């Protein structure tokens, strides 16, 4: 796995040097700084810089002179037009998402902004696109925006309820071990259950289940792609390894990668780890091609030399999407009965790539798992998690709304309709609608593990994430003893991972490592 990471870093370093050439920081025919100087500026090793320069040489951007180092290619030597167009299209796509994000954050969007953006299609001057991005970054907040959503730790603490929930309950070591094992298994089961239909809307999932005679969902999906109606979503490329009769382990998924990785972060750095420690773990263990949306932008920003929390904001319009929320679980596992500690650990992880509700989603889930490990009361679990996030945030409002709707609704589908009406405007992998689906599953699952994860998946959208989160929270409540063994026996105690040096681990070892850290902490 390590060679993947080196290649990825070299590609990103090449991108930075290429950008400087395009913007005129290095002129045509000019000698580039020595490799050791570039390594110092970019915060990477000299071999990575050398590899990046070779990439640029192959593309025609850089020329090597015998005994003289690397030079920017002279006019006519580099394919600048094609590459600039590729970068331009990527930047414009990010800006389209950025405008949506700014609207959701309550920024004052001037009339004609989208038209101005589309006119940038006509330019090859990346400086103009950068200036437009800077203009957007400086937009002011709408005066009528009803929410207050800080991203800094002190601001979040001020906006929480005056007395955040502190658990007074404890469980004996044997019960705790059972619950931790239930949480790990629950996450693995929920992720695997939702993996084949990741990104599918509710109606497509329902149609497929009915076509295969398996509605409502009560077990892993049957693999029958011929049953998918024309015009509906196809299976996820890795679907078959997560379907009934074809499961031999927990398939590799980022929802599991991050849980293992964050356990590793605390093993190596202790409970006082920093966001920079998380960043270093990403660069050391995570291949770049296995991270997505907000995490991909943050990873690239790390290589550009940025540090948290700036890695979360620069050219990152995905900063409130679900990526941080799926990284929460290990912090809940490691703080049983202490939701405030769990939320603070999650915060240090989240700020690497997320802001506002992206951060709150991770804090909420970590706190919920923390309380679920010591409580049998679902309402207590949700309220404990709610007490850790800003009261005047959209996420806090969502949780309260879903709980209120669920009290009077006759079915989970009825609440799902209300969620769609209220939060359907958000992207399918945004934190808010997906957290709502997790809550719907928990509130209507009646503490039945199989029913709960099935509802989370049948709600649609980010099905593997939501199945994993619902499974983790409820698994922490009911323990391994409350999970049907036919759901975890197919795993053979094995988990696949993309993490360098951890490509396959045993579930038992993850539970043991978690228990050891809890006892040490």
PDB file of N, CA and C in Angstrom, residues 151-234:
ATOM      1  N   UNK A 151     -17.566  27.201  14.000  1.00  0.00           N
ATOM      2  CA  UNK A 151     -16.736  26.028  13.723  1.00  0.00           C
ATOM      3  C   UNK A 151     -15.554  25.919  14.677  1.00  0.00           C
ATOM      4  N   UNK A 152     -15.312  26.946  15.479  1.00  0.00           N
ATOM      5  CA  UNK A 152     -14.222  26.889  16.449  1.00  0.00           C
ATOM      6  C   UNK A 152     -14.716  26.259  17.750  1.00  0.00           C
ATOM      7  N   UNK A 153     -13.814  25.624  18.478  1.00  0.00           N
ATOM      8  CA  UNK A 153     -14.196  24.865  19.666  1.00  0.00           C
ATOM      9  C   UNK A 153     -14.842  25.737  20.737  1.00  0.00           C
ATOM     10  N   UNK A 154     -14.261  26.895  21.009  1.00  0.00           N
ATOM     11  CA  UNK A 154     -14.823  27.762  22.041  1.00  0.00           C
ATOM     12  C   UNK A 154     -16.211  28.257  21.643  1.00  0.00           C
ATOM     13  N   UNK A 155     -16.376  28.575  20.363  1.00  0.00           N
ATOM     14  CA  UNK A 155     -17.684  29.014  19.894  1.00  0.00           C
ATOM     15  C   UNK A 155     -18.727  27.920  20.008  1.00  0.00           C
ATOM     16  N   UNK A 156     -18.337  26.695  19.697  1.00  0.00           N
ATOM     17  CA  UNK A 156     -19.261  25.561  19.813  1.00  0.00           C
ATOM     18  C   UNK A 156     -19.661  25.356  21.268  1.00  0.00           C
ATOM     19  N   UNK A 157     -18.698  25.430  22.165  1.00  0.00           N
ATOM     20  CA  UNK A 157     -19.014  25.241  23.591  1.00  0.00           C
ATOM     21  C   UNK A 157     -19.985  26.306  24.091  1.00  0.00           C
ATOM     22  N   UNK A 158     -19.803  27.537  23.624  1.00  0.00           N
ATOM     23  CA  UNK A 158     -20.709  28.611  24.055  1.00  0.00           C
ATOM     24  C   UNK A 158     -22.126  28.391  23.549  1.00  0.00           C
ATOM     25  N   UNK A 159     -22.258  27.761  22.396  1.00  0.00           N
ATOM     26  CA  UNK A 159     -23.567  27.578  21.778  1.00  0.00           C
ATOM     27  C   UNK A 159     -24.275  26.298  22.219  1.00  0.00           C
ATOM     28  N   UNK A 160     -23.576  25.435  22.949  1.00  0.00           N
ATOM     29  CA  UNK A 160     -24.223  24.222  23.449  1.00  0.00           C
ATOM     30  C   UNK A 160     -25.181  24.569  24.589  1.00  0.00           C
ATOM     31  N   UNK A 161     -26.054  23.638  24.953  1.00  0.00           N
ATOM     32  CA  UNK A 161     -26.853  23.848  26.165  1.00  0.00           C
ATOM     33  C   UNK A 161     -25.933  24.125  27.349  1.00  0.00           C
ATOM     34  N   UNK A 162     -26.425  24.879  28.296  1.00  0.00           N
ATOM     35  CA  UNK A 162     -25.581  25.286  29.423  1.00  0.00           C
ATOM     36  C   UNK A 162     -25.017  24.094  30.186  1.00  0.00           C
ATOM     37  N   UNK A 163     -25.779  23.034  30.258  1.00  0.00           N
ATOM     38  CA  UNK A 163     -25.326  21.849  30.981  1.00  0.00           C
ATOM     39  C   UNK A 163     -25.348  20.637  30.056  1.00  0.00           C
ATOM     40  N   UNK A 164     -24.287  20.421  29.280  1.00  0.00           N
ATOM     41  CA  UNK A 164     -24.246  19.227  28.427  1.00  0.00           C
ATOM     42  C   UNK A 164     -24.388  17.955  29.257  1.00  0.00           C
ATOM     43  N   UNK A 165     -25.038  16.961  28.690  1.00  0.00           N
ATOM     44  CA  UNK A 165     -25.289  15.714  29.411  1.00  0.00           C
ATOM     45  C   UNK A 165     -23.991  15.029  29.802  1.00  0.00           C
ATOM     46  N   UNK A 166     -23.923  14.621  31.051  1.00  0.00           N
ATOM     47  CA  UNK A 166     -22.815  13.810  31.535  1.00  0.00           C
ATOM     48  C   UNK A 166     -23.416  12.511  32.061  1.00  0.00           C
ATOM     49  N   UNK A 167     -22.945  11.404  31.545  1.00  0.00           N
ATOM     50  CA  UNK A 167     -23.531  10.120  31.935  1.00  0.00           C
ATOM     51  C   UNK A 167     -23.167   9.779  33.369  1.00  0.00           C
ATOM     52  N   UNK A 168     -24.154   9.315  34.110  1.00  0.00           N
ATOM     53  CA  UNK A 168     -23.903   8.858  35.478  1.00  0.00           C
ATOM     54  C   UNK A 168     -23.880   7.336  35.542  1.00  0.00           C
ATOM     55  N   UNK A 169     -24.162   6.707  34.386  1.00  0.00           N
ATOM     56  CA  UNK A 169     -24.232   5.251  34.351  1.00  0.00           C
ATOM     57  C   UNK A 169     -22.883   4.650  33.980  1.00  0.00           C
ATOM     58  N   UNK A 170     -22.630   3.479  34.476  1.00  0.00           N
ATOM     59  CA  UNK A 170     -21.451   2.711  34.107  1.00  0.00           C
ATOM     60  C   UNK A 170     -21.875   1.265  33.931  1.00  0.00           C
ATOM     61  N   UNK A 171     -21.100   0.513  33.188  1.00  0.00           N
ATOM     62  CA  UNK A 171     -21.387  -0.908  33.030  1.00  0.00           C
ATOM     63  C   UNK A 171     -20.142  -1.689  33.413  1.00  0.00           C
ATOM     64  N   UNK A 172     -20.340  -2.935  33.794  1.00  0.00           N
ATOM     65  CA  UNK A 172     -19.202  -3.761  34.190  1.00  0.00           C
ATOM     66  C   UNK A 172     -18.383  -4.132  32.957  1.00  0.00           C
ATOM     67  N   UNK A 173     -17.115  -4.509  33.139  1.00  0.00           N
ATOM     68  CA  UNK A 173     -16.228  -4.795  32.000  1.00  0.00           C
ATOM     69  C   UNK A 173     -16.767  -5.847  31.039  1.00  0.00           C
ATOM     70  N   UNK A 174     -17.423  -6.874  31.548  1.00  0.00           N
ATOM     71  CA  UNK A 174     -17.953  -7.915  30.668  1.00  0.00           C
ATOM     72  C   UNK A 174     -19.044  -7.357  29.758  1.00  0.00           C
ATOM     73  N   UNK A 175     -19.939  -6.561  30.341  1.00  0.00           N
ATOM     74  CA  UNK A 175     -21.005  -5.950  29.548  1.00  0.00           C
ATOM     75  C   UNK A 175     -20.431  -4.953  28.551  1.00  0.00           C
ATOM     76  N   UNK A 176     -19.439  -4.180  28.990  1.00  0.00           N
ATOM     77  CA  UNK A 176     -18.825  -3.205  28.094  1.00  0.00           C
ATOM     78  C   UNK A 176     -18.180  -3.898  26.898  1.00  0.00           C
ATOM     79  N   UNK A 177     -17.490  -4.991  27.134  1.00  0.00           N
ATOM     80  CA  UNK A 177     -16.868  -5.716  26.028  1.00  0.00           C
ATOM     81  C   UNK A 177     -17.929  -6.202  25.032  1.00  0.00           C
ATOM     82  N   UNK A 178     -19.032  -6.721  25.559  1.00  0.00           N
ATOM     83  CA  UNK A 178     -20.111  -7.189  24.690  1.00  0.00           C
ATOM     84  C   UNK A 178     -20.670  -6.032  23.860  1.00  0.00           C
ATOM     85  N   UNK A 179     -20.810  -4.877  24.491  1.00  0.00           N
ATOM     86  CA  UNK A 179     -21.364  -3.720  23.781  1.00  0.00           C
ATOM     87  C   UNK A 179     -20.372  -3.161  22.762  1.00  0.00           C
ATOM     88  N   UNK A 180     -19.101  -3.139  23.103  1.00  0.00           N
ATOM     89  CA  UNK A 180     -18.102  -2.681  22.132  1.00  0.00           C
ATOM     90  C   UNK A 180     -18.055  -3.617  20.926  1.00  0.00           C
ATOM     91  N   UNK A 181     -18.137  -4.907  21.194  1.00  0.00           N
ATOM     92  CA  UNK A 181     -18.158  -5.860  20.087  1.00  0.00           C
ATOM     93  C   UNK A 181     -19.426  -5.671  19.255  1.00  0.00           C
ATOM     94  N   UNK A 182     -20.536  -5.397  19.927  1.00  0.00           N
ATOM     95  CA  UNK A 182     -21.775  -5.124  19.207  1.00  0.00           C
ATOM     96  C   UNK A 182     -21.671  -3.883  18.340  1.00  0.00           C
ATOM     97  N   UNK A 183     -20.975  -2.857  18.849  1.00  0.00           N
ATOM     98  CA  UNK A 183     -20.809  -1.617  18.085  1.00  0.00           C
ATOM     99  C   UNK A 183     -19.960  -1.849  16.835  1.00  0.00           C
ATOM    100  N   UNK A 184     -18.832  -2.544  16.994  1.00  0.00           N
ATOM    101  CA  UNK A 184     -17.974  -2.843  15.840  1.00  0.00           C
ATOM    102  C   UNK A 184     -18.723  -3.707  14.821  1.00  0.00           C
ATOM    103  N   UNK A 185     -19.368  -4.758  15.309  1.00  0.00           N
ATOM    104  CA  UNK A 185     -20.116  -5.625  14.398  1.00  0.00           C
ATOM    105  C   UNK A 185     -21.267  -4.860  13.746  1.00  0.00           C
ATOM    106  N   UNK A 186     -21.936  -4.027  14.535  1.00  0.00           N
ATOM    107  CA  UNK A 186     -23.052  -3.255  14.000  1.00  0.00           C
ATOM    108  C   UNK A 186     -22.623  -2.346  12.869  1.00  0.00           C
ATOM    109  N   UNK A 187     -21.470  -1.721  13.033  1.00  0.00           N
ATOM    110  CA  UNK A 187     -20.971  -0.846  11.967  1.00  0.00           C
ATOM    111  C   UNK A 187     -20.644  -1.660  10.713  1.00  0.00           C
ATOM    112  N   UNK A 188     -19.977  -2.782  10.911  1.00  0.00           N
ATOM    113  CA  UNK A 188     -19.603  -3.623   9.770  1.00  0.00           C
ATOM    114  C   UNK A 188     -20.834  -4.177   9.052  1.00  0.00           C
ATOM    115  N   UNK A 189     -21.819  -4.621   9.819  1.00  0.00           N
ATOM    116  CA  UNK A 189     -23.037  -5.183   9.221  1.00  0.00           C
ATOM    117  C   UNK A 189     -23.809  -4.106   8.464  1.00  0.00           C
ATOM    118  N   UNK A 190     -24.030  -2.961   9.112  1.00  0.00           N
ATOM    119  CA  UNK A 190     -24.800  -1.896   8.473  1.00  0.00           C
ATOM    120  C   UNK A 190     -24.152  -1.388   7.202  1.00  0.00           C
ATOM    121  N   UNK A 191     -22.829  -1.266   7.230  1.00  0.00           N
ATOM    122  CA  UNK A 191     -22.100  -0.817   6.042  1.00  0.00           C
ATOM    123  C   UNK A 191     -22.246  -1.830   4.909  1.00  0.00           C
ATOM    124  N   UNK A 192     -22.061  -3.103   5.233  1.00  0.00           N
ATOM    125  CA  UNK A 192     -22.156  -4.156   4.215  1.00  0.00           C
ATOM    126  C   UNK A 192     -23.574  -4.255   3.662  1.00  0.00           C
ATOM    127  N   UNK A 193     -24.559  -4.104   4.535  1.00  0.00           N
ATOM    128  CA  UNK A 193     -25.956  -4.170   4.101  1.00  0.00           C
ATOM    129  C   UNK A 193     -26.277  -3.068   3.092  1.00  0.00           C
ATOM    130  N   UNK A 194     -25.774  -1.860   3.344  1.00  0.00           N
ATOM    131  CA  UNK A 194     -26.096  -0.730   2.475  1.00  0.00           C
ATOM    132  C   UNK A 194     -25.195  -0.566   1.274  1.00  0.00           C
ATOM    133  N   UNK A 195     -24.083  -1.279   1.242  1.00  0.00           N
ATOM    134  CA  UNK A 195     -23.078  -1.074   0.199  1.00  0.00           C
ATOM    135  C   UNK A 195     -23.590  -1.312  -1.225  1.00  0.00           C
ATOM    136  N   UNK A 196     -24.358  -2.367  -1.496  1.00  0.00           N
ATOM    137  CA  UNK A 196     -24.771  -2.608  -2.890  1.00  0.00           C
ATOM    138  C   UNK A 196     -25.625  -1.500  -3.493  1.00  0.00           C
ATOM    139  N   UNK A 197     -26.359  -0.762  -2.651  1.00  0.00           N
ATOM    140  CA  UNK A 197     -27.293   0.240  -3.181  1.00  0.00           C
ATOM    141  C   UNK A 197     -26.880   1.658  -2.799  1.00  0.00           C
ATOM    142  N   UNK A 198     -25.597   1.855  -2.554  1.00  0.00           N
ATOM    143  CA  UNK A 198     -25.113   3.187  -2.191  1.00  0.00           C
ATOM    144  C   UNK A 198     -25.520   4.203  -3.259  1.00  0.00           C
ATOM    145  N   UNK A 199     -26.151   5.287  -2.815  1.00  0.00           N
ATOM    146  CA  UNK A 199     -26.569   6.341  -3.727  1.00  0.00           C
ATOM    147  C   UNK A 199     -27.947   6.151  -4.335  1.00  0.00           C
ATOM    148  N   UNK A 200     -28.589   5.009  -4.074  1.00  0.00           N
ATOM    149  CA  UNK A 200     -29.922   4.773  -4.637  1.00  0.00           C
ATOM    150  C   UNK A 200     -30.975   5.576  -3.873  1.00  0.00           C
ATOM    151  N   UNK A 201     -31.974   6.100  -4.556  1.00  0.00           N
ATOM    152  CA  UNK A 201     -33.103   6.712  -3.845  1.00  0.00           C
ATOM    153  C   UNK A 201     -34.017   5.634  -3.268  1.00  0.00           C
ATOM    154  N   UNK A 202     -34.826   6.026  -2.333  1.00  0.00           N
ATOM    155  CA  UNK A 202     -35.726   5.094  -1.647  1.00  0.00           C
ATOM    156  C   UNK A 202     -36.593   4.302  -2.627  1.00  0.00           C
ATOM    157  N   UNK A 203     -37.130   4.971  -3.637  1.00  0.00           N
ATOM    158  CA  UNK A 203     -38.051   4.285  -4.546  1.00  0.00           C
ATOM    159  C   UNK A 203     -37.353   3.210  -5.379  1.00  0.00           C
ATOM    160  N   UNK A 204     -36.081   3.408  -5.725  1.00  0.00           N
ATOM    161  CA  UNK A 204     -35.350   2.390  -6.485  1.00  0.00           C
ATOM    162  C   UNK A 204     -35.052   1.169  -5.621  1.00  0.00           C
ATOM    163  N   UNK A 205     -34.716   1.413  -4.355  1.00  0.00           N
ATOM    164  CA  UNK A 205     -34.468   0.300  -3.434  1.00  0.00           C
ATOM    165  C   UNK A 205     -35.744  -0.514  -3.243  1.00  0.00           C
ATOM    166  N   UNK A 206     -36.837   0.180  -3.045  1.00  0.00           N
ATOM    167  CA  UNK A 206     -38.118  -0.503  -2.842  1.00  0.00           C
ATOM    168  C   UNK A 206     -38.506  -1.323  -4.071  1.00  0.00           C
ATOM    169  N   UNK A 207     -38.301  -0.756  -5.258  1.00  0.00           N
ATOM    170  CA  UNK A 207     -38.643  -1.469  -6.493  1.00  0.00           C
ATOM    171  C   UNK A 207     -37.806  -2.737  -6.644  1.00  0.00           C
ATOM    172  N   UNK A 208     -36.515  -2.648  -6.324  1.00  0.00           N
ATOM    173  CA  UNK A 208     -35.645  -3.817  -6.454  1.00  0.00           C
ATOM    174  C   UNK A 208     -36.016  -4.897  -5.439  1.00  0.00           C
ATOM    175  N   UNK A 209     -36.282  -4.493  -4.214  1.00  0.00           N
ATOM    176  CA  UNK A 209     -36.661  -5.468  -3.189  1.00  0.00           C
ATOM    177  C   UNK A 209     -37.946  -6.191  -3.576  1.00  0.00           C
ATOM    178  N   UNK A 210     -38.891  -5.462  -4.122  1.00  0.00           N
ATOM    179  CA  UNK A 210     -40.149  -6.097  -4.543  1.00  0.00           C
ATOM    180  C   UNK A 210     -39.920  -7.022  -5.735  1.00  0.00           C
ATOM    181  N   UNK A 211     -39.030  -6.614  -6.642  1.00  0.00           N
ATOM    182  CA  UNK A 211     -38.749  -7.440  -7.822  1.00  0.00           C
ATOM    183  C   UNK A 211     -38.072  -8.751  -7.449  1.00  0.00           C
ATOM    184  N   UNK A 212     -37.337  -8.745  -6.341  1.00  0.00           N
ATOM    185  CA  UNK A 212     -36.632  -9.960  -5.901  1.00  0.00           C
ATOM    186  C   UNK A 212     -37.378 -10.690  -4.792  1.00  0.00           C
ATOM    187  N   UNK A 213     -38.570 -10.219  -4.453  1.00  0.00           N
ATOM    188  CA  UNK A 213     -39.359 -10.871  -3.416  1.00  0.00           C
ATOM    189  C   UNK A 213     -38.755 -10.765  -2.032  1.00  0.00           C
ATOM    190  N   UNK A 214     -38.011  -9.694  -1.772  1.00  0.00           N
ATOM    191  CA  UNK A 214     -37.337  -9.548  -0.476  1.00  0.00           C
ATOM    192  C   UNK A 214     -37.742  -8.259   0.241  1.00  0.00           C
ATOM    193  N   UNK A 215     -38.912  -7.730  -0.088  1.00  0.00           N
ATOM    194  CA  UNK A 215     -39.387  -6.505   0.561  1.00  0.00           C
ATOM    195  C   UNK A 215     -40.336  -6.861   1.704  1.00  0.00           C
ATOM    196  N   UNK A 216     -40.178  -6.239   2.884  1.00  0.00           N
ATOM    197  CA  UNK A 216     -39.150  -5.270   3.263  1.00  0.00           C
ATOM    198  C   UNK A 216     -37.802  -5.955   3.531  1.00  0.00           C
ATOM    199  N   UNK A 217     -36.763  -5.186   3.461  1.00  0.00           N
ATOM    200  CA  UNK A 217     -35.410  -5.704   3.655  1.00  0.00           C
ATOM    201  C   UNK A 217     -35.265  -6.313   5.050  1.00  0.00           C
ATOM    202  N   UNK A 218     -34.717  -7.528   5.110  1.00  0.00           N
ATOM    203  CA  UNK A 218     -34.504  -8.168   6.411  1.00  0.00           C
ATOM    204  C   UNK A 218     -33.210  -8.966   6.442  1.00  0.00           C
ATOM    205  N   UNK A 219     -32.441  -8.907   5.361  1.00  0.00           N
ATOM    206  CA  UNK A 219     -31.182  -9.642   5.264  1.00  0.00           C
ATOM    207  C   UNK A 219     -30.350  -8.931   4.203  1.00  0.00           C
ATOM    208  N   UNK A 220     -29.149  -9.425   3.939  1.00  0.00           N
ATOM    209  CA  UNK A 220     -28.326  -8.831   2.892  1.00  0.00           C
ATOM    210  C   UNK A 220     -29.041  -8.931   1.544  1.00  0.00           C
ATOM    211  N   UNK A 221     -28.743  -7.979   0.659  1.00  0.00           N
ATOM    212  CA  UNK A 221     -29.388  -7.955  -0.650  1.00  0.00           C
ATOM    213  C   UNK A 221     -29.052  -9.207  -1.455  1.00  0.00           C
ATOM    214  N   UNK A 222     -30.009  -9.635  -2.241  1.00  0.00           N
ATOM    215  CA  UNK A 222     -29.787 -10.686  -3.231  1.00  0.00           C
ATOM    216  C   UNK A 222     -29.125 -10.038  -4.448  1.00  0.00           C
ATOM    217  N   UNK A 223     -28.135 -10.717  -5.023  1.00  0.00           N
ATOM    218  CA  UNK A 223     -27.471 -10.169  -6.213  1.00  0.00           C
ATOM    219  C   UNK A 223     -28.199 -10.655  -7.460  1.00  0.00           C
ATOM    220  N   UNK A 224     -29.036  -9.788  -8.016  1.00  0.00           N
ATOM    221  CA  UNK A 224     -29.798 -10.130  -9.218  1.00  0.00           C
ATOM    222  C   UNK A 224     -29.913  -8.883 -10.087  1.00  0.00           C
ATOM    223  N   UNK A 225     -28.807  -8.454 -10.699  1.00  0.00           N
ATOM    224  CA  UNK A 225     -28.832  -7.206 -11.477  1.00  0.00           C
ATOM    225  C   UNK A 225     -29.851  -7.214 -12.605  1.00  0.00           C
ATOM    226  N   UNK A 226     -30.218  -8.404 -13.080  1.00  0.00           N
ATOM    227  CA  UNK A 226     -31.211  -8.478 -14.154  1.00  0.00           C
ATOM    228  C   UNK A 226     -32.598  -8.041 -13.677  1.00  0.00           C
ATOM    229  N   UNK A 227     -32.781  -7.955 -12.358  1.00  0.00           N
ATOM    230  CA  UNK A 227     -34.070  -7.542 -11.796  1.00  0.00           C
ATOM    231  C   UNK A 227     -34.192  -6.018 -11.664  1.00  0.00           C
ATOM    232  N   UNK A 228     -33.105  -5.315 -11.931  1.00  0.00           N
ATOM    233  CA  UNK A 228     -33.148  -3.854 -11.831  1.00  0.00           C
ATOM    234  C   UNK A 228     -33.892  -3.304 -13.040  1.00  0.00           C
ATOM    235  N   UNK A 229     -34.923  -2.547 -12.791  1.00  0.00           N
ATOM    236  CA  UNK A 229     -35.737  -2.012 -13.874  1.00  0.00           C
ATOM    237  C   UNK A 229     -34.946  -0.994 -14.694  1.00  0.00           C
ATOM    238  N   UNK A 230     -35.257  -0.924 -15.967  1.00  0.00           N
ATOM    239  CA  UNK A 230     -34.590   0.021 -16.862  1.00  0.00           C
ATOM    240  C   UNK A 230     -34.804   1.452 -16.373  1.00  0.00           C
ATOM    241  N   UNK A 231     -33.724   2.214 -16.377  1.00  0.00           N
ATOM    242  CA  UNK A 231     -33.804   3.603 -15.954  1.00  0.00           C
ATOM    243  C   UNK A 231     -33.531   3.823 -14.483  1.00  0.00           C
ATOM    244  N   UNK A 232     -33.406   2.729 -13.719  1.00  0.00           N
ATOM    245  CA  UNK A 232     -33.108   2.876 -12.296  1.00  0.00           C
ATOM    246  C   UNK A 232     -31.604   2.719 -12.053  1.00  0.00           C
ATOM    247  N   UNK A 233     -31.180   3.028 -10.826  1.00  0.00           N
ATOM    248  CA  UNK A 233     -29.759   2.995 -10.494  1.00  0.00           C
ATOM    249  C   UNK A 233     -29.188   1.582 -10.647  1.00  0.00           C
ATOM    250  N   UNK A 234     -27.973   1.471 -11.172  1.00  0.00           N
ATOM    251  CA  UNK A 234     -27.305   0.166 -11.209  1.00  0.00           C
ATOM    252  C   UNK A 234     -26.680  -0.142  -9.856  1.00  0.00           C
TER     253      UNK A 234
END
